[in-house]
Structure formats: C-alpha cells, structure tokens
mmCIF file of C-alpha atoms in Angstrom:
data_model
loop_
_atom_site.group_PDB
_atom_site.id
_atom_site.type_symbol
_atom_site.label_atom_id
_atom_site.label_comp_id
_atom_site.label_asym_id
_atom_site.label_seq_id
_atom_site.Cartn_x
_atom_site.Cartn_y
_atom_site.Cartn_z
ATOM 1 C CA MET A 340 -19.238 -13.929 -6.008
ATOM 2 C CA THR A 341 -20.788 -10.762 -4.680
ATOM 3 C CA THR A 342 -22.588 -10.366 -1.357
ATOM 4 C CA ASP A 343 -25.670 -8.280 -0.523
ATOM 5 C CA GLU A 344 -23.780 -6.212 2.036
ATOM 6 C CA PRO A 345 -20.642 -4.032 1.545
ATOM 7 C CA ARG A 346 -17.415 -5.122 3.160
ATOM 8 C CA ALA A 347 -17.202 -4.148 6.812
ATOM 9 C CA THR A 348 -13.740 -2.636 6.400
ATOM 10 C CA GLY A 349 -12.983 0.275 4.101
ATOM 11 C CA PRO A 350 -11.007 0.035 0.870
ATOM 12 C CA ASP A 351 -7.291 -0.667 0.939
ATOM 13 C CA TYR A 352 -6.066 2.711 -0.367
ATOM 14 C CA ARG A 353 -2.521 1.790 -1.282
ATOM 15 C CA LEU A 354 -1.636 3.553 -4.540
ATOM 16 C CA ARG A 355 -0.389 6.815 -2.930
ATOM 17 C CA SER A 356 1.342 5.061 0.012
ATOM 18 C CA MET A 357 3.127 2.591 -2.270
ATOM 19 C CA LEU A 358 4.330 5.391 -4.549
ATOM 20 C CA GLU A 359 5.521 7.412 -1.594
ATOM 21 C CA ARG A 360 7.477 4.420 -0.187
ATOM 22 C CA GLY A 361 8.957 3.568 -3.573
ATOM 23 C CA GLU A 362 7.132 0.231 -3.763
ATOM 24 C CA TRP A 363 6.394 -1.180 -7.181
ATOM 25 C CA VAL A 364 2.661 -0.923 -8.098
ATOM 26 C CA LEU A 365 0.823 -3.676 -9.965
ATOM 27 C CA SER A 366 -2.566 -2.679 -11.318
ATOM 28 C CA ALA A 367 -4.900 -3.917 -14.024
ATOM 29 C CA GLU A 368 -7.713 -2.363 -16.004
ATOM 30 C CA VAL A 369 -11.344 -3.560 -15.680
ATOM 31 C CA ASP A 370 -13.754 -1.552 -17.750
ATOM 32 C CA PRO A 371 -17.422 -1.041 -16.720
ATOM 33 C CA PRO A 372 -19.945 -3.204 -18.543
ATOM 34 C CA ARG A 373 -21.734 -2.086 -21.675
ATOM 35 C CA GLY A 374 -25.018 -3.082 -20.119
ATOM 36 C CA LEU A 375 -26.766 -3.219 -16.754
ATOM 37 C CA SER A 376 -25.063 -6.148 -15.063
ATOM 38 C CA ALA A 377 -21.718 -5.571 -13.338
ATOM 39 C CA GLU A 378 -21.282 -9.117 -12.041
ATOM 40 C CA ALA A 379 -18.706 -10.257 -14.592
ATOM 41 C CA GLY A 380 -16.523 -7.220 -13.968
ATOM 42 C CA LEU A 381 -16.818 -7.592 -10.245
ATOM 43 C CA ARG A 382 -15.797 -11.229 -10.457
ATOM 44 C CA ALA A 383 -12.767 -10.181 -12.567
ATOM 45 C CA ALA A 384 -11.821 -7.543 -9.999
ATOM 46 C CA ALA A 385 -12.042 -10.078 -7.204
ATOM 47 C CA ALA A 386 -9.897 -12.530 -9.223
ATOM 48 C CA LEU A 387 -7.267 -9.808 -9.775
ATOM 49 C CA ARG A 388 -7.163 -9.087 -6.081
ATOM 50 C CA GLU A 389 -6.760 -12.776 -5.315
ATOM 51 C CA ALA A 390 -3.996 -12.992 -7.968
ATOM 52 C CA GLY A 391 -2.123 -10.177 -6.185
ATOM 53 C CA ALA A 392 -3.066 -6.870 -7.920
ATOM 54 C CA ASP A 393 -2.617 -3.784 -5.736
ATOM 55 C CA CYS A 394 -5.479 -1.895 -7.430
ATOM 56 C CA VAL A 395 -7.622 -1.803 -10.509
ATOM 57 C CA ASP A 396 -8.091 0.862 -13.067
ATOM 58 C CA VAL A 397 -11.646 1.634 -14.255
ATOM 59 C CA GLY A 398 -12.041 3.135 -17.717
ATOM 60 C CA ASP A 399 -14.448 5.980 -18.503
ATOM 61 C CA SER A 400 -16.231 4.866 -21.669
ATOM 62 C CA PRO A 401 -12.929 4.173 -23.442
ATOM 63 C CA MET A 402 -12.799 4.371 -27.251
ATOM 64 C CA ALA A 403 -15.996 6.549 -26.991
ATOM 65 C CA THR A 404 -18.112 3.469 -26.319
ATOM 66 C CA VAL A 405 -21.056 3.901 -23.959
ATOM 67 C CA ARG A 406 -20.563 1.916 -20.752
ATOM 68 C CA MET A 407 -21.948 1.958 -17.245
ATOM 69 C CA SER A 408 -20.848 4.964 -15.169
ATOM 70 C CA ALA A 409 -17.193 4.536 -14.262
ATOM 71 C CA ILE A 410 -17.837 6.174 -10.934
ATOM 72 C CA ALA A 411 -20.656 3.790 -10.041
ATOM 73 C CA PHE A 412 -18.669 0.736 -11.134
ATOM 74 C CA ALA A 413 -15.428 1.850 -9.371
ATOM 75 C CA ALA A 414 -17.322 2.470 -6.159
ATOM 76 C CA ARG A 415 -18.948 -0.979 -6.390
ATOM 77 C CA VAL A 416 -15.533 -2.601 -6.999
ATOM 78 C CA GLN A 417 -14.202 -1.026 -3.762
ATOM 79 C CA GLN A 418 -17.320 -2.050 -1.819
ATOM 80 C CA GLU A 419 -17.189 -5.634 -3.065
ATOM 81 C CA THR A 420 -13.471 -6.331 -3.029
ATOM 82 C CA GLY A 421 -11.905 -3.833 -0.623
ATOM 83 C CA MET A 422 -9.345 -3.076 -3.377
ATOM 84 C CA GLU A 423 -8.668 0.495 -4.439
ATOM 85 C CA ALA A 424 -10.147 1.483 -7.807
ATOM 86 C CA VAL A 425 -8.311 4.102 -9.833
ATOM 87 C CA LEU A 426 -10.926 6.089 -11.688
ATOM 88 C CA HIS A 427 -10.292 7.144 -15.292
ATOM 89 C CA PHE A 428 -12.149 10.449 -15.487
ATOM 90 C CA ALA A 429 -12.660 12.232 -18.830
ATOM 91 C CA SER A 430 -13.666 15.826 -19.472
ATOM 92 C CA ARG A 431 -15.153 14.838 -22.859
ATOM 93 C CA ASP A 432 -18.677 14.255 -21.576
ATOM 94 C CA ARG A 433 -19.101 16.765 -18.796
ATOM 95 C CA ASN A 434 -19.219 20.559 -18.630
ATOM 96 C CA LEU A 435 -17.429 22.487 -15.912
ATOM 97 C CA MET A 436 -20.311 22.146 -13.449
ATOM 98 C CA ALA A 437 -20.768 18.395 -13.986
ATOM 99 C CA LEU A 438 -17.017 17.695 -13.682
ATOM 100 C CA GLN A 439 -17.044 19.160 -10.160
ATOM 101 C CA SER A 440 -20.330 17.568 -9.113
ATOM 102 C CA ASP A 441 -19.253 14.139 -10.316
ATOM 103 C CA LEU A 442 -15.895 14.386 -8.607
ATOM 104 C CA MET A 443 -17.485 15.398 -5.298
ATOM 105 C CA GLY A 444 -19.864 12.512 -5.647
ATOM 106 C CA ALA A 445 -17.038 10.165 -6.439
ATOM 107 C CA HIS A 446 -15.206 11.299 -3.290
ATOM 108 C CA MET A 447 -18.346 10.797 -1.213
ATOM 109 C CA LEU A 448 -18.590 7.266 -2.548
ATOM 110 C CA GLY A 449 -15.055 6.528 -1.372
ATOM 111 C CA LEU A 450 -12.952 6.987 -4.486
ATOM 112 C CA ARG A 451 -9.552 8.527 -3.827
ATOM 113 C CA SER A 452 -7.520 8.159 -7.084
ATOM 114 C CA ALA A 453 -8.391 9.660 -10.454
ATOM 115 C CA ILE A 454 -6.630 9.814 -13.788
ATOM 116 C CA ALA A 455 -7.481 13.206 -15.413
ATOM 117 C CA LEU A 456 -8.129 12.626 -19.129
ATOM 118 C CA SER A 457 -9.497 14.608 -22.059
ATOM 119 C CA GLY A 458 -11.103 11.360 -23.376
ATOM 120 C CA ASP A 459 -11.353 9.809 -26.809
ATOM 121 C CA PRO A 460 -13.353 11.845 -29.364
ATOM 122 C CA PRO A 461 -16.920 10.584 -30.056
ATOM 123 C CA SER A 462 -15.924 9.990 -33.708
ATOM 124 C CA LEU A 463 -13.958 6.908 -32.601
ATOM 125 C CA GLY A 464 -17.149 5.172 -31.412
ATOM 126 C CA GLN A 465 -20.682 4.443 -32.680
ATOM 127 C CA TYR A 466 -22.163 7.696 -31.359
ATOM 128 C CA VAL A 467 -20.899 10.075 -34.020
ATOM 129 C CA GLY A 468 -23.772 12.517 -33.325
ATOM 130 C CA ALA A 469 -22.620 12.966 -29.751
ATOM 131 C CA SER A 470 -21.009 16.307 -28.777
ATOM 132 C CA ALA A 471 -17.741 16.471 -26.941
ATOM 133 C CA VAL A 472 -17.841 19.131 -24.242
ATOM 134 C CA TRP A 473 -14.233 19.730 -23.298
ATOM 135 C CA ASP A 474 -14.804 22.842 -21.187
ATOM 136 C CA VAL A 475 -11.339 21.857 -20.009
ATOM 137 C CA LYS A 476 -8.794 19.451 -21.396
ATOM 138 C CA ALA A 477 -6.515 17.252 -19.293
ATOM 139 C CA GLU A 478 -4.325 20.034 -17.849
ATOM 140 C CA GLY A 479 -7.363 22.034 -16.832
ATOM 141 C CA LEU A 480 -8.969 19.011 -15.289
ATOM 142 C CA ILE A 481 -5.829 18.405 -13.185
ATOM 143 C CA GLU A 482 -6.049 21.970 -11.941
ATOM 144 C CA LEU A 483 -9.751 21.497 -11.208
ATOM 145 C CA ILE A 484 -9.103 18.388 -9.052
ATOM 146 C CA ALA A 485 -6.255 20.114 -7.296
ATOM 147 C CA THR A 486 -8.624 23.013 -6.496
ATOM 148 C CA LEU A 487 -11.147 20.563 -4.969
ATOM 149 C CA ASN A 488 -8.253 19.017 -2.994
ATOM 150 C CA ALA A 489 -7.641 22.574 -1.643
ATOM 151 C CA GLY A 490 -11.268 22.820 -0.479
ATOM 152 C CA ARG A 491 -12.757 25.105 -3.195
ATOM 153 C CA ASP A 492 -14.610 24.837 -6.393
ATOM 154 C CA THR A 493 -13.527 26.664 -9.531
ATOM 155 C CA ALA A 494 -15.655 29.685 -8.609
ATOM 156 C CA GLY A 495 -13.797 30.012 -5.309
ATOM 157 C CA ASN A 496 -16.617 28.656 -3.173
ATOM 158 C CA GLU A 497 -15.754 26.601 -0.089
ATOM 159 C CA ILE A 498 -16.927 22.997 -0.403
ATOM 160 C CA GLY A 499 -17.054 22.152 3.344
ATOM 161 C CA GLY A 500 -13.784 20.218 3.424
ATOM 162 C CA ARG A 501 -11.122 19.048 1.035
ATOM 163 C CA THR A 502 -11.180 16.090 -1.339
ATOM 164 C CA ALA A 503 -8.191 13.770 -1.042
ATOM 165 C CA PHE A 504 -7.604 12.604 -4.563
ATOM 166 C CA THR A 505 -4.335 11.233 -5.800
ATOM 167 C CA ILE A 506 -4.177 12.929 -9.190
ATOM 168 C CA ALA A 507 -2.808 10.921 -12.110
ATOM 169 C CA ALA A 508 -2.314 12.105 -15.671
ATOM 170 C CA ALA A 509 -1.602 10.481 -19.020
ATOM 171 C CA ALA A 510 1.798 10.240 -20.692
ATOM 172 C CA ASN A 511 2.869 8.798 -24.031
ATOM 173 C CA PRO A 512 6.281 7.123 -24.339
ATOM 174 C CA ASN A 513 5.428 6.348 -27.970
ATOM 175 C CA ASN A 514 5.209 10.058 -28.977
ATOM 176 C CA PRO A 515 7.866 10.646 -31.680
ATOM 177 C CA ASP A 516 8.172 14.249 -30.449
ATOM 178 C CA GLN A 517 9.538 13.581 -27.021
ATOM 179 C CA GLU A 518 10.438 17.239 -26.526
ATOM 180 C CA ALA A 519 6.768 18.145 -26.822
ATOM 181 C CA GLU A 520 5.783 15.224 -24.635
ATOM 182 C CA MET A 521 8.097 16.360 -21.850
ATOM 183 C CA ALA A 522 6.682 19.879 -22.114
ATOM 184 C CA ARG A 523 3.181 18.456 -21.546
ATOM 185 C CA LEU A 524 4.384 16.358 -18.601
ATOM 186 C CA ARG A 525 5.960 19.424 -16.955
ATOM 187 C CA GLN A 526 2.760 21.348 -17.507
ATOM 188 C CA LYS A 527 0.677 18.577 -15.936
ATOM 189 C CA ALA A 528 3.095 18.287 -13.029
ATOM 190 C CA GLU A 529 2.864 22.030 -12.421
ATOM 191 C CA ALA A 530 -0.946 21.800 -12.562
ATOM 192 C CA GLY A 531 -0.864 19.339 -9.668
ATOM 193 C CA CYS A 532 -0.604 15.762 -10.869
ATOM 194 C CA ASP A 533 1.050 13.232 -8.534
ATOM 195 C CA VAL A 534 1.835 10.350 -10.962
ATOM 196 C CA PHE A 535 1.758 9.567 -14.661
ATOM 197 C CA PHE A 536 0.000 6.532 -16.222
ATOM 198 C CA THR A 537 1.230 5.947 -19.757
ATOM 199 C CA GLN A 538 -0.261 4.818 -23.021
ATOM 200 C CA PRO A 539 0.422 1.124 -23.568
ATOM 201 C CA THR A 540 3.654 0.190 -25.326
ATOM 202 C CA PHE A 541 5.794 -2.831 -26.201
ATOM 203 C CA ASP A 542 8.738 -0.683 -27.388
ATOM 204 C CA PHE A 543 11.561 -1.116 -24.859
ATOM 205 C CA PRO A 544 13.960 1.392 -26.388
ATOM 206 C CA ALA A 545 11.198 3.995 -26.417
ATOM 207 C CA VAL A 546 10.491 3.266 -22.740
ATOM 208 C CA GLU A 547 14.190 3.695 -21.943
ATOM 209 C CA ARG A 548 14.361 7.063 -23.692
ATOM 210 C CA PHE A 549 11.117 8.188 -22.153
ATOM 211 C CA ALA A 550 12.045 7.172 -18.605
ATOM 212 C CA GLU A 551 15.397 8.887 -18.809
ATOM 213 C CA ARG A 552 13.853 12.177 -19.897
ATOM 214 C CA ALA A 553 10.816 11.957 -17.682
ATOM 215 C CA ALA A 554 12.956 11.488 -14.560
ATOM 216 C CA GLY A 555 13.568 15.267 -14.704
ATOM 217 C CA VAL A 556 9.834 15.955 -14.302
ATOM 218 C CA GLY A 557 9.961 14.445 -10.835
ATOM 219 C CA ARG A 558 6.810 12.295 -10.874
ATOM 220 C CA PRO A 559 6.585 8.445 -10.764
ATOM 221 C CA ILE A 560 5.690 6.607 -13.919
ATOM 222 C CA VAL A 561 3.209 3.714 -14.020
ATOM 223 C CA LEU A 562 3.634 2.068 -17.462
ATOM 224 C CA GLY A 563 0.728 0.735 -19.479
ATOM 225 C CA VAL A 564 1.189 -2.760 -20.867
ATOM 226 C CA MET A 565 -1.383 -4.550 -23.023
ATOM 227 C CA VAL A 566 -2.104 -8.216 -22.722
ATOM 228 C CA LEU A 567 -2.920 -8.973 -26.330
ATOM 229 C CA ALA A 568 -5.482 -11.552 -27.486
ATOM 230 C CA SER A 569 -4.187 -12.772 -30.819
ATOM 231 C CA ALA A 570 -2.003 -11.917 -33.785
ATOM 232 C CA ARG A 571 -5.002 -10.318 -35.503
ATOM 233 C CA ASN A 572 -5.669 -8.201 -32.408
ATOM 234 C CA ALA A 573 -1.993 -7.164 -32.240
ATOM 235 C CA ARG A 574 -1.924 -6.132 -35.926
ATOM 236 C CA PHE A 575 -5.099 -4.136 -35.539
ATOM 237 C CA MET A 576 -3.628 -2.322 -32.557
ATOM 238 C CA ALA A 577 -0.435 -1.586 -34.434
ATOM 239 C CA GLU A 578 -2.168 -0.282 -37.585
ATOM 240 C CA ASN A 579 -5.382 1.379 -36.303
ATOM 241 C CA VAL A 580 -5.014 2.660 -32.774
ATOM 242 C CA PRO A 581 -3.060 5.957 -32.447
ATOM 243 C CA GLY A 582 -0.446 6.207 -29.817
ATOM 244 C CA ILE A 583 0.072 2.446 -29.246
ATOM 245 C CA ALA A 584 3.305 0.718 -30.253
ATOM 246 C CA VAL A 585 3.158 -2.974 -31.235
ATOM 247 C CA SER A 586 6.101 -4.147 -33.288
ATOM 248 C CA ASN A 587 6.062 -6.562 -36.225
ATOM 249 C CA ALA A 588 8.152 -8.961 -34.174
ATOM 250 C CA ILE A 589 5.330 -9.259 -31.621
ATOM 251 C CA VAL A 590 2.723 -9.823 -34.332
ATOM 252 C CA GLU A 591 4.973 -12.517 -35.927
ATOM 253 C CA ARG A 592 5.533 -14.268 -32.647
ATOM 254 C CA LEU A 593 1.763 -14.475 -31.994
ATOM 255 C CA GLU A 594 1.170 -15.693 -35.568
ATOM 256 C CA ALA A 595 3.793 -18.402 -35.119
ATOM 257 C CA ALA A 596 2.124 -19.529 -31.852
ATOM 258 C CA GLY A 597 -1.081 -20.553 -33.770
ATOM 259 C CA ASP A 598 -3.612 -21.978 -31.379
ATOM 260 C CA GLY A 599 -1.307 -21.098 -28.503
ATOM 261 C CA ALA A 600 -1.449 -17.354 -29.219
ATOM 262 C CA ALA A 601 -3.244 -16.584 -25.970
ATOM 263 C CA GLU A 602 -0.555 -18.235 -23.919
ATOM 264 C CA ALA A 603 2.140 -16.550 -26.002
ATOM 265 C CA ALA A 604 0.457 -13.204 -25.339
ATOM 266 C CA VAL A 605 0.695 -13.818 -21.558
ATOM 267 C CA ASP A 606 4.399 -14.723 -21.965
ATOM 268 C CA LEU A 607 5.031 -11.584 -23.979
ATOM 269 C CA ALA A 608 3.381 -9.306 -21.416
ATOM 270 C CA GLN A 609 5.234 -10.984 -18.554
ATOM 271 C CA GLU A 610 8.571 -10.743 -20.323
ATOM 272 C CA PHE A 611 8.078 -7.078 -21.195
ATOM 273 C CA VAL A 612 7.082 -6.141 -17.644
ATOM 274 C CA GLU A 613 10.172 -7.877 -16.297
ATOM 275 C CA GLN A 614 12.252 -5.943 -18.801
ATOM 276 C CA VAL A 615 10.802 -2.497 -18.003
ATOM 277 C CA ARG A 616 10.448 -3.034 -14.254
ATOM 278 C CA PRO A 617 13.582 -1.133 -13.250
ATOM 279 C CA LEU A 618 12.503 1.822 -15.369
ATOM 280 C CA CYS A 619 9.106 2.576 -13.783
ATOM 281 C CA ALA A 620 7.186 2.832 -10.498
ATOM 282 C CA GLY A 621 4.773 0.079 -11.599
ATOM 283 C CA VAL A 622 2.592 -1.136 -14.405
ATOM 284 C CA TYR A 623 -1.046 -1.329 -15.188
ATOM 285 C CA LEU A 624 -2.092 -4.209 -17.387
ATOM 286 C CA ILE A 625 -4.637 -3.587 -20.098
ATOM 287 C CA PRO A 626 -6.642 -6.574 -21.440
ATOM 288 C CA THR A 627 -7.796 -6.476 -25.075
ATOM 289 C CA LEU A 628 -11.215 -7.562 -26.383
ATOM 290 C CA GLY A 629 -12.416 -7.863 -22.790
ATOM 291 C CA ARG A 630 -10.383 -11.051 -22.215
ATOM 292 C CA LEU A 631 -9.272 -10.774 -18.607
ATOM 293 C CA ALA A 632 -8.093 -14.307 -18.045
ATOM 294 C CA GLY A 633 -4.714 -13.580 -19.581
ATOM 295 C CA THR A 634 -4.325 -10.415 -17.496
ATOM 296 C CA ILE A 635 -5.169 -12.301 -14.315
ATOM 297 C CA GLU A 636 -2.526 -14.870 -15.199
ATOM 298 C CA VAL A 637 0.127 -12.223 -15.786
ATOM 299 C CA VAL A 638 -0.673 -10.670 -12.381
ATOM 300 C CA ARG A 639 -0.401 -14.101 -10.774
ATOM 301 C CA ARG A 640 2.970 -14.794 -12.340
ATOM 302 C CA LEU A 641 4.430 -11.384 -11.495
ATOM 303 C CA ARG A 642 3.232 -11.558 -7.898
ATOM 304 C CA ALA A 643 4.569 -15.024 -7.484
ATOM 305 C CA GLN A 644 8.029 -13.719 -8.473
ATOM 306 C CA SER A 645 7.833 -10.850 -6.004
ATOM 307 C CA PRO A 646 5.220 -11.416 -3.275
ATOM 308 C CA GLY A 647 6.098 -8.166 -1.392
ATOM 309 C CA GLY A 648 5.530 -5.986 -4.379
ATOM 310 C CA THR A 649 8.998 -4.352 -4.297
ATOM 311 C CA PRO A 650 11.253 -4.048 -7.345
#
C-alpha cells in the first residue's frame, strides 16, 4: 500500500475548516502499532480515507499500553495518505520540558490538531512500575498548547513563530455529575480549547442532556462512538471500563445475533450515529480489539448517505 516517497501535496487539513463552516465531521481512530511495523495501521488509514473519513484520530498509548510514538505514526499517516491526523497527546508520560519539545516537533512534522489529555494511569496497563509524570493535567496542557500557538514557551521565551494547533479536549457525556462536567468544559474552553471530543457512549438520553447543557459552553462537540466486536466485548466495556456507557439492550442484541455479531455491531454503530447526528458537530468512531473492518464499513455507509459531509 505504501510508497517510498511522501505524497507531493500536503495534508488535507480539514478539521478546523469543517468545524468553522458547520460541516459535519466524520473521523475514526487508528492506534499506533504495539511493535515496529506500521504497515497495517497505514493500510487501515488509507482504507478509511477511501471509505470517506475526513480525518483519523491517533491514540497516545491508550489504556497505558506501550505503542509506537503517536507523533511518529500520525506524521506517517499524513505523509502516506494526505489525510489529517488528529493527535491524542497525553501529559502522563512527559514532563513540562518534554511536552513542549514534542509539540514543537509534532508541528514541524506537519501535525496541526491535538487532543490535550491527562492520559490513562499506568496502573491500567502492564507497566505498573512506570511513573506518571503529570506536571500538568489536561487543563494545563491546553494552556500550554495555546501558549505555543501565541509564539512562546511556558517560560516566556519566543519560539521563532507560532504553532497553529487546533486544540481539542476531552468531555464525558456519561458523567453522572453533569454540573461538574460542565464546570470542567468551561474551564477547558477558557484555557483555549477549540472543540471537545467525548468519551464513547451508546446512551442517547445522556447525549441529549449533555448536548443541551454543553451548548452554553460555545464549543463544537465531536461524539465518540465505539464499533463493538462482540457481545463479550460489549459486556466487558460496560462492566470494566470507567466512563463508557453500554446498555444491557446492546449486549443482548449482540448476543442474539450469534455468529452475526460483527455485522450487528456495525448496524448498531450506524444507527446510533444517525440518531445523534443532529446533536453534535461530528463523530469519531472507535474500533474495539483492533478490529478496523467494521469501522471502515460504518464510515462507508455513513458517507454513502451523505457524500458532502453535511448534516
């Protein structure tokens, strides 16, 4: 799939422009590999572009699992496919100096969109002896990126220009304390974020309540939607992953599908996106267990319904 030379034209930076024009964004998550070869992920990114995705999200060692550098993989995705990569960027693994160095390096490599995250604690993964740094948490990281966008580092030194990052931040429509959630959203907006990317959910009433309240914050919402792999996978997510809402009805529907659970999961994701579409500025699809075929199919179906990408 890949070529030896980068694409002659630059990446198609469309996230910011689509949000500014009120066009509906369709993204999907492709995590970096756990080893040295990026070819499978690059093929998946190319397939998502062909299916009609506007951009891809690149995770930063999610679930505290060691993976290839998200910056390196995201830059390679842009070089190989010409599609914008939205970098998940966590403060968990980097001190204040490394955060700024890595962001300047990411900008030099052509990345222009970053989701500022605190990151999952190491205790969630296999590397329990690893130390979480967290010189800043998400709000502080947003401020840091905004400072680089203003042409300075956190010590006030000029950096010879301004970065041009679209700054995204996390939001959680599943939080039972929506008053506290809105307070965090307002804090992140004041710190400089441009758009919110949410935790995944399949809870439509929760999305309705969240969207109504979040409208007052004045930032677009890109909703996270998982493409589940099986009934077992859905039940695990519901019972063991904090902040993710998967109802018993969804688990039961996948169980009833038997050998057709993968197709039923695609149907569920498509149906849910169609339901929430009027409530958000876009969605980003999240595959589970590394199974990207279903996610690619959801993108293909959604784009076939609305080729222009508008609501």
